[in-house]
Amino acid sequence: MTLQPSTGAPHARILGLGSALPSRVVDNAEMCTYIDSSDEWIQQRTGIVERRWVAEGETVESLSLAAGRAALDHAGLTGADLDGVIVSTVSHMLQTPSLAAVIAAKIGTDGAAAFDIAAACAGFCYGLAQAESLVRSGAATHVLVIGAETLSNLTDLKDRSTAFLFSDGAGAAVVGPSDEPAMGPVVWGSDGGQADAITMSNPWPEALALGETSSIVMDGRAVFRWATGFIATAAERCLSAAGVRPDELDLFVPHQANNRITDAMLRHLHLPESVTVARTITHYGNNSAASIPVALCDMLASGEAKSGDLALLIGFGAGLVYAGQVVRLP
Ligand SMILES: CC(C)(COP(=O)(O)OP(=O)(O)OC[C@H]1O[C@@H](n2cnc3c(N)ncnc32)[C@H](O)[C@@H]1OP(=O)(O)O)[C@@H](O)C(=O)NCCC(=O)NCCS
């Protein structure tokens, strides 16, 4: 007897994209009622003009579901076509069950494999890499990848080094089989030696014992140095891994952490003027795992991006972790 190995599609591609943003708009004037800051300082340091936070009734689950449904619609598929669901989030406040299992049921899959990953702001690109591998190995045919965060629930509104930055949202992609290559190799990794650069103020049991909540704390300068140095080089490695020249690229969609980080990456990458660069942080803030798919959806809707475009994606964040790849847009 010979054990049968799994066999999958020759290639994988993104078949559909979707996003969902919460309804509450928090501008810099409102932010300055919480922290000692100014609209000018926030815009100059980050590019953020306003951000989205969840309102009453909106949750990481409701945003995930809405983004997932939009991605399925865009792909022309239904939940029943999915056999894998991956949700990347750090703001689902139940350790178990996974948010992915709940979404897999609510979106109408027939018991799809489902699991969450915690890769912070790199989470969407981590999820894409896993989905691509699942489709090519034959472990799954259609995988829904969701990046979703409600970081407003994990932000200390008195902390002037983080409060203005983080926000909420969800973005999703359906990954499925393709005859042509449409997703380049992932370039990814971690540097746990810098785990303290973005972490939580205390473990939840300690915070609760003190009658407090735990919130994100960040060494902004350390993150800035890492993102503008090491991550800019990783973005370059994504292009070489895919065999794509900068002048063949249509879009550069880095995680929307900060416009100054994006500017520094652009100086490093020497991308031609013809490449359109995502700047959705301006109106949405840094919504972590959601930022790349949300940016892609916005750019497709506005006409800045079109079906078939080649996009360089790079996510990076707490861990520290990063992942990036070149993909063709659906
Ligand atoms: C967070 C960040 C914008 C802070 O900018 P910075 O220049 O490093 O800020 P610093 O803490 O060094 O402070 C510089 C000055 O701004 C002031 N400042 C700090 N926070 C401020 C705020 N919210 N509003 C106004 N002024 C502020 C400081 O008091 C200091 O003033 P001084 O020069 O008079 O002493 C910057 O470090 C950054 O962009 N880091 C990357 C963070 C990131 O993208 N994280 C997400 C990754 S997923």
XYZ file of N, CA, C and O in Angstrom, residues 19-107:
356
model
N -13.748 44.660 2.558
C -13.351 45.373 3.784
C -14.584 45.865 4.527
O -15.675 45.937 3.956
N -14.394 46.180 5.790
C -15.483 46.750 6.601
C -14.859 47.682 7.620
O -13.899 47.312 8.297
N -15.420 48.884 7.705
C -14.883 49.869 8.653
C -15.962 50.275 9.633
O -17.135 50.382 9.258
N -15.597 50.522 10.865
C -16.616 50.956 11.818
C -17.119 52.360 11.487
O -16.459 53.104 10.758
N -18.275 52.693 12.047
C -18.938 53.936 11.630
C -18.404 55.185 12.333
O -18.536 56.291 11.824
N -17.774 55.004 13.485
C -17.410 56.195 14.269
C -16.096 56.816 13.760
O -15.050 56.177 13.754
N -16.173 58.095 13.349
C -14.987 58.817 12.868
C -14.454 59.672 14.010
O -15.179 60.486 14.577
N -13.180 59.452 14.363
C -12.564 60.231 15.453
C -11.475 61.098 14.832
O -10.438 60.590 14.392
N -11.721 62.406 14.759
C -10.713 63.269 14.134
C -9.661 63.694 15.169
O -9.773 63.397 16.362
N -8.634 64.412 14.684
C -7.549 64.780 15.589
C -8.017 65.774 16.663
O -7.456 65.808 17.758
N -9.033 66.563 16.346
C -9.550 67.510 17.354
C -10.112 66.721 18.535
O -9.837 67.038 19.705
N -10.889 65.659 18.242
C -11.408 64.828 19.345
C -10.255 64.141 20.072
O -10.255 64.081 21.312
N -9.267 63.641 19.313
C -8.112 62.971 19.943
C -7.438 63.901 20.955
O -7.005 63.469 22.033
N -7.385 65.180 20.602
C -6.704 66.147 21.493
C -7.520 66.474 22.744
O -7.052 67.204 23.619
N -8.736 65.932 22.832
C -9.472 66.043 24.103
C -9.032 64.930 25.069
O -9.318 64.982 26.250
N -8.353 63.892 24.521
C -7.887 62.788 25.373
C -6.419 62.962 25.768
O -6.020 62.607 26.862
N -5.607 63.428 24.805
C -4.160 63.574 25.082
C -3.713 64.996 24.772
O -4.336 65.693 23.974
N -2.597 65.363 25.416
C -1.994 66.671 25.156
C -1.247 66.571 23.825
O -0.131 66.036 23.764
N -1.873 67.039 22.740
C -1.272 66.928 21.410
C -1.879 67.995 20.519
O -2.599 68.880 20.993
N -1.592 67.929 19.219
C -2.221 68.868 18.290
C -2.423 68.169 16.947
O -1.716 67.216 16.611
N -3.401 68.687 16.197
C -3.670 68.165 14.855
C -2.381 68.233 14.029
O -2.019 67.275 13.327
N -1.667 69.354 14.139
C -0.444 69.550 13.349
C 0.606 68.486 13.696
O 1.213 67.889 12.810
N 0.817 68.225 15.006
C 1.833 67.234 15.435
C 1.458 65.842 14.926
O 2.290 65.134 14.359
N 0.187 65.468 15.080
C -0.230 64.112 14.669
C -0.072 63.951 13.156
O 0.465 62.949 12.679
N -0.515 64.969 12.409
C -0.405 64.859 10.940
C 1.049 64.826 10.502
O 1.432 64.041 9.626
N 1.872 65.664 11.113
C 3.284 65.733 10.698
C 4.022 64.429 11.041
O 4.831 63.945 10.258
N 3.719 63.833 12.198
C 4.448 62.616 12.617
C 3.914 61.332 12.010
O 4.622 60.339 11.943
N 2.615 61.329 11.588
C 2.025 60.065 11.142
C 1.251 60.160 9.826
O 1.088 59.145 9.159
N 0.748 61.340 9.495
C -0.132 61.487 8.327
C -1.599 61.294 8.669
O -2.471 61.483 7.823
N -1.898 60.944 9.926
C -3.298 60.654 10.284
C -4.100 61.952 10.483
O -3.689 62.837 11.232
N -5.253 62.019 9.779
C -6.169 63.146 9.927
C -7.353 62.726 10.796
O -7.852 63.478 11.625
N -7.795 61.489 10.562
C -8.879 60.922 11.359
C -8.743 59.405 11.344
O -7.993 58.854 10.546
N -9.439 58.754 12.269
C -9.349 57.293 12.390
C -10.755 56.748 12.637
O -11.668 57.530 12.960
N -10.939 55.438 12.510
C -12.256 54.834 12.754
C -12.187 53.977 14.009
O -11.278 53.163 14.162
N -13.185 54.169 14.881
C -13.320 53.331 16.073
C -14.696 52.681 16.059
O -15.657 53.277 15.545
N -14.799 51.513 16.679
C -16.107 50.860 16.745
C -17.091 51.690 17.571
O -16.715 52.311 18.568
N -18.334 51.689 17.109
C -19.433 52.311 17.856
C -20.213 51.175 18.509
O -19.920 49.989 18.299
N -21.206 51.547 19.309
C -22.088 50.575 19.966
C -22.551 49.495 18.965
O -23.014 49.811 17.869
N -22.399 48.241 19.333
C -22.907 47.144 18.478
C -21.896 46.656 17.444
O -22.127 45.622 16.817
N -20.810 47.412 17.219
C -19.805 46.956 16.254
C -18.679 46.236 17.001
O -18.203 46.731 18.034
N -18.289 45.076 16.478
C -17.280 44.258 17.162
C -16.287 43.716 16.144
O -16.519 43.807 14.939
N -15.223 43.107 16.668
C -14.255 42.500 15.756
C -14.940 41.379 14.962
O -14.617 41.160 13.791
N -15.933 40.740 15.567
C -16.661 39.682 14.852
C -17.554 40.265 13.753
O -17.553 39.782 12.623
N -18.287 41.339 14.072
C -19.201 41.887 13.052
C -18.405 42.468 11.884
O -18.796 42.325 10.719
N -17.262 43.086 12.176
C -16.439 43.642 11.093
C -15.850 42.511 10.240
O -15.804 42.602 9.010
N -15.404 41.440 10.899
C -14.820 40.304 10.177
C -15.836 39.681 9.230
O -15.536 39.357 8.077
N -17.048 39.508 9.744
C -18.112 38.893 8.952
C -18.441 39.756 7.729
O -18.562 39.243 6.603
N -18.539 41.058 7.949
C -18.886 41.957 6.836
C -17.767 41.970 5.791
O -18.036 41.914 4.577
N -16.506 42.005 6.238
C -15.384 42.015 5.281
C -15.324 40.687 4.536
O -15.100 40.643 3.314
N -15.541 39.580 5.266
C -15.510 38.258 4.639
C -16.593 38.112 3.586
O -16.353 37.604 2.485
N -17.800 38.589 3.910
C -18.911 38.496 2.936
C -18.599 39.327 1.689
O -18.880 38.911 0.560
N -18.014 40.500 1.903
C -17.682 41.374 0.754
C -16.634 40.695 -0.133
O -16.717 40.761 -1.367
N -15.659 40.017 0.481
C -14.618 39.342 -0.304
C -15.225 38.180 -1.103
O -14.863 37.953 -2.262
N -16.151 37.447 -0.471
C -16.823 36.346 -1.188
C -17.628 36.881 -2.376
O -17.569 36.323 -3.478
N -18.361 37.994 -2.157
C -19.135 38.608 -3.255
C -18.207 38.977 -4.409
O -18.508 38.723 -5.571
N -17.077 39.611 -4.059
C -16.125 40.056 -5.084
C -15.585 38.854 -5.867
O -15.363 38.932 -7.077
N -15.408 37.722 -5.177
C -14.877 36.520 -5.822
C -15.972 35.761 -6.587
O -15.672 34.818 -7.325
N -17.232 36.142 -6.382
C -18.340 35.418 -7.015
C -18.554 34.047 -6.387
O -18.978 33.100 -7.057
N -18.246 33.929 -5.100
C -18.389 32.656 -4.394
C -19.319 32.828 -3.204
O -19.697 33.958 -2.847
N -19.678 31.708 -2.558
C -20.462 31.776 -1.324
C -19.686 31.051 -0.225
O -18.694 30.369 -0.501
N -20.184 31.169 0.980
C -19.529 30.509 2.114
C -19.366 29.015 1.893
O -18.380 28.413 2.328
N -20.326 28.412 1.174
C -20.280 26.960 0.954
C -19.079 26.537 0.110
O -18.685 25.378 0.116
N -18.501 27.507 -0.621
C -17.320 27.192 -1.452
C -16.032 27.156 -0.628
O -14.997 26.715 -1.129
N -16.079 27.657 0.605
C -14.846 27.754 1.407
C -14.555 26.446 2.128
O -15.463 25.834 2.689
N -13.279 26.037 2.133
C -12.907 24.928 3.014
C -11.807 25.317 3.987
O -11.251 24.465 4.676
N -11.510 26.627 4.060
C -10.553 27.108 5.042
C -10.878 28.549 5.431
O -11.267 29.356 4.576
N -10.788 28.870 6.712
C -10.975 30.248 7.190
C -9.847 30.558 8.177
O -9.639 29.813 9.150
N -9.104 31.629 7.882
C -8.018 32.065 8.772
C -8.324 33.494 9.197
O -8.556 34.356 8.347
N -8.345 33.750 10.497
C -8.526 35.128 10.966
C -7.274 35.547 11.721
O -6.839 34.851 12.647
N -6.700 36.656 11.311
C -5.577 37.210 12.056
C -6.098 38.365 12.900
O -6.645 39.332 12.371
N -5.954 38.244 14.207
C -6.416 39.306 15.105
C -5.704 39.188 16.446
O -5.341 38.087 16.861
N -5.502 40.327 17.093
C -5.047 40.301 18.489
C -6.123 40.911 19.386
O -5.917 41.062 20.588
N -7.277 41.272 18.784
C -8.285 41.947 19.598
C -9.583 41.158 19.772
O -10.599 41.715 20.181
N -9.532 39.867 19.476
C -10.670 38.987 19.802
C -10.462 38.586 21.265
O -9.484 37.922 21.591
N -11.354 38.998 22.142
C -11.066 38.918 23.572
C -11.418 37.580 24.224
O -11.393 37.468 25.448
N -11.731 36.581 23.410
C -11.905 35.231 23.952
C -10.716 34.389 23.501
O -10.429 34.323 22.303
N -10.043 33.749 24.440
C -8.921 32.915 24.020
C -9.393 31.680 23.257
O -8.683 31.155 22.422
N -10.576 31.212 23.599
C -11.165 30.117 22.859
C -12.686 30.249 22.966
O -13.167 30.761 23.972
N -13.481 29.929 21.946
C -13.079 29.390 20.649
C -12.458 30.453 19.752
O -12.564 31.649 20.032
N -11.842 30.004 18.671
C -11.247 30.959 17.739
C -12.338 31.771 17.053
O -13.464 31.279 16.873
N -11.999 32.991 16.669
C -12.943 33.810 15.903
C -13.189 33.154 14.545
O -14.298 33.192 14.012
N -12.140 32.521 13.994
C -12.270 31.895 12.668
C -13.358 30.823 12.668
O -14.129 30.713 11.702
N -13.449 30.030 13.735
C -14.465 28.966 13.788
C -15.868 29.575 13.804
O -16.795 29.058 13.162
N -16.014 30.678 14.531
C -17.320 31.351 14.603
C -17.688 31.929 13.235
O -18.825 31.776 12.752
N -16.697 32.565 12.590
C -16.947 33.151 11.260
C -17.265 32.038 10.248
O -18.166 32.183 9.413
N -16.527 30.942 10.321
C -16.753 29.830 9.369
C -18.206 29.363 9.428
O -18.821 29.074 8.392
N -18.780 29.317 10.630
C -20.183 28.904 10.756
C -21.116 30.010 10.254
O -22.031 29.757 9.462
N -20.862 31.260 10.711
C -21.811 32.347 10.372
C -21.786 32.717 8.893
O -22.759 33.236 8.366
N -20.659 32.447 8.223
C -20.571 32.825 6.805
C -21.074 31.705 5.899
O -21.145 31.857 4.686
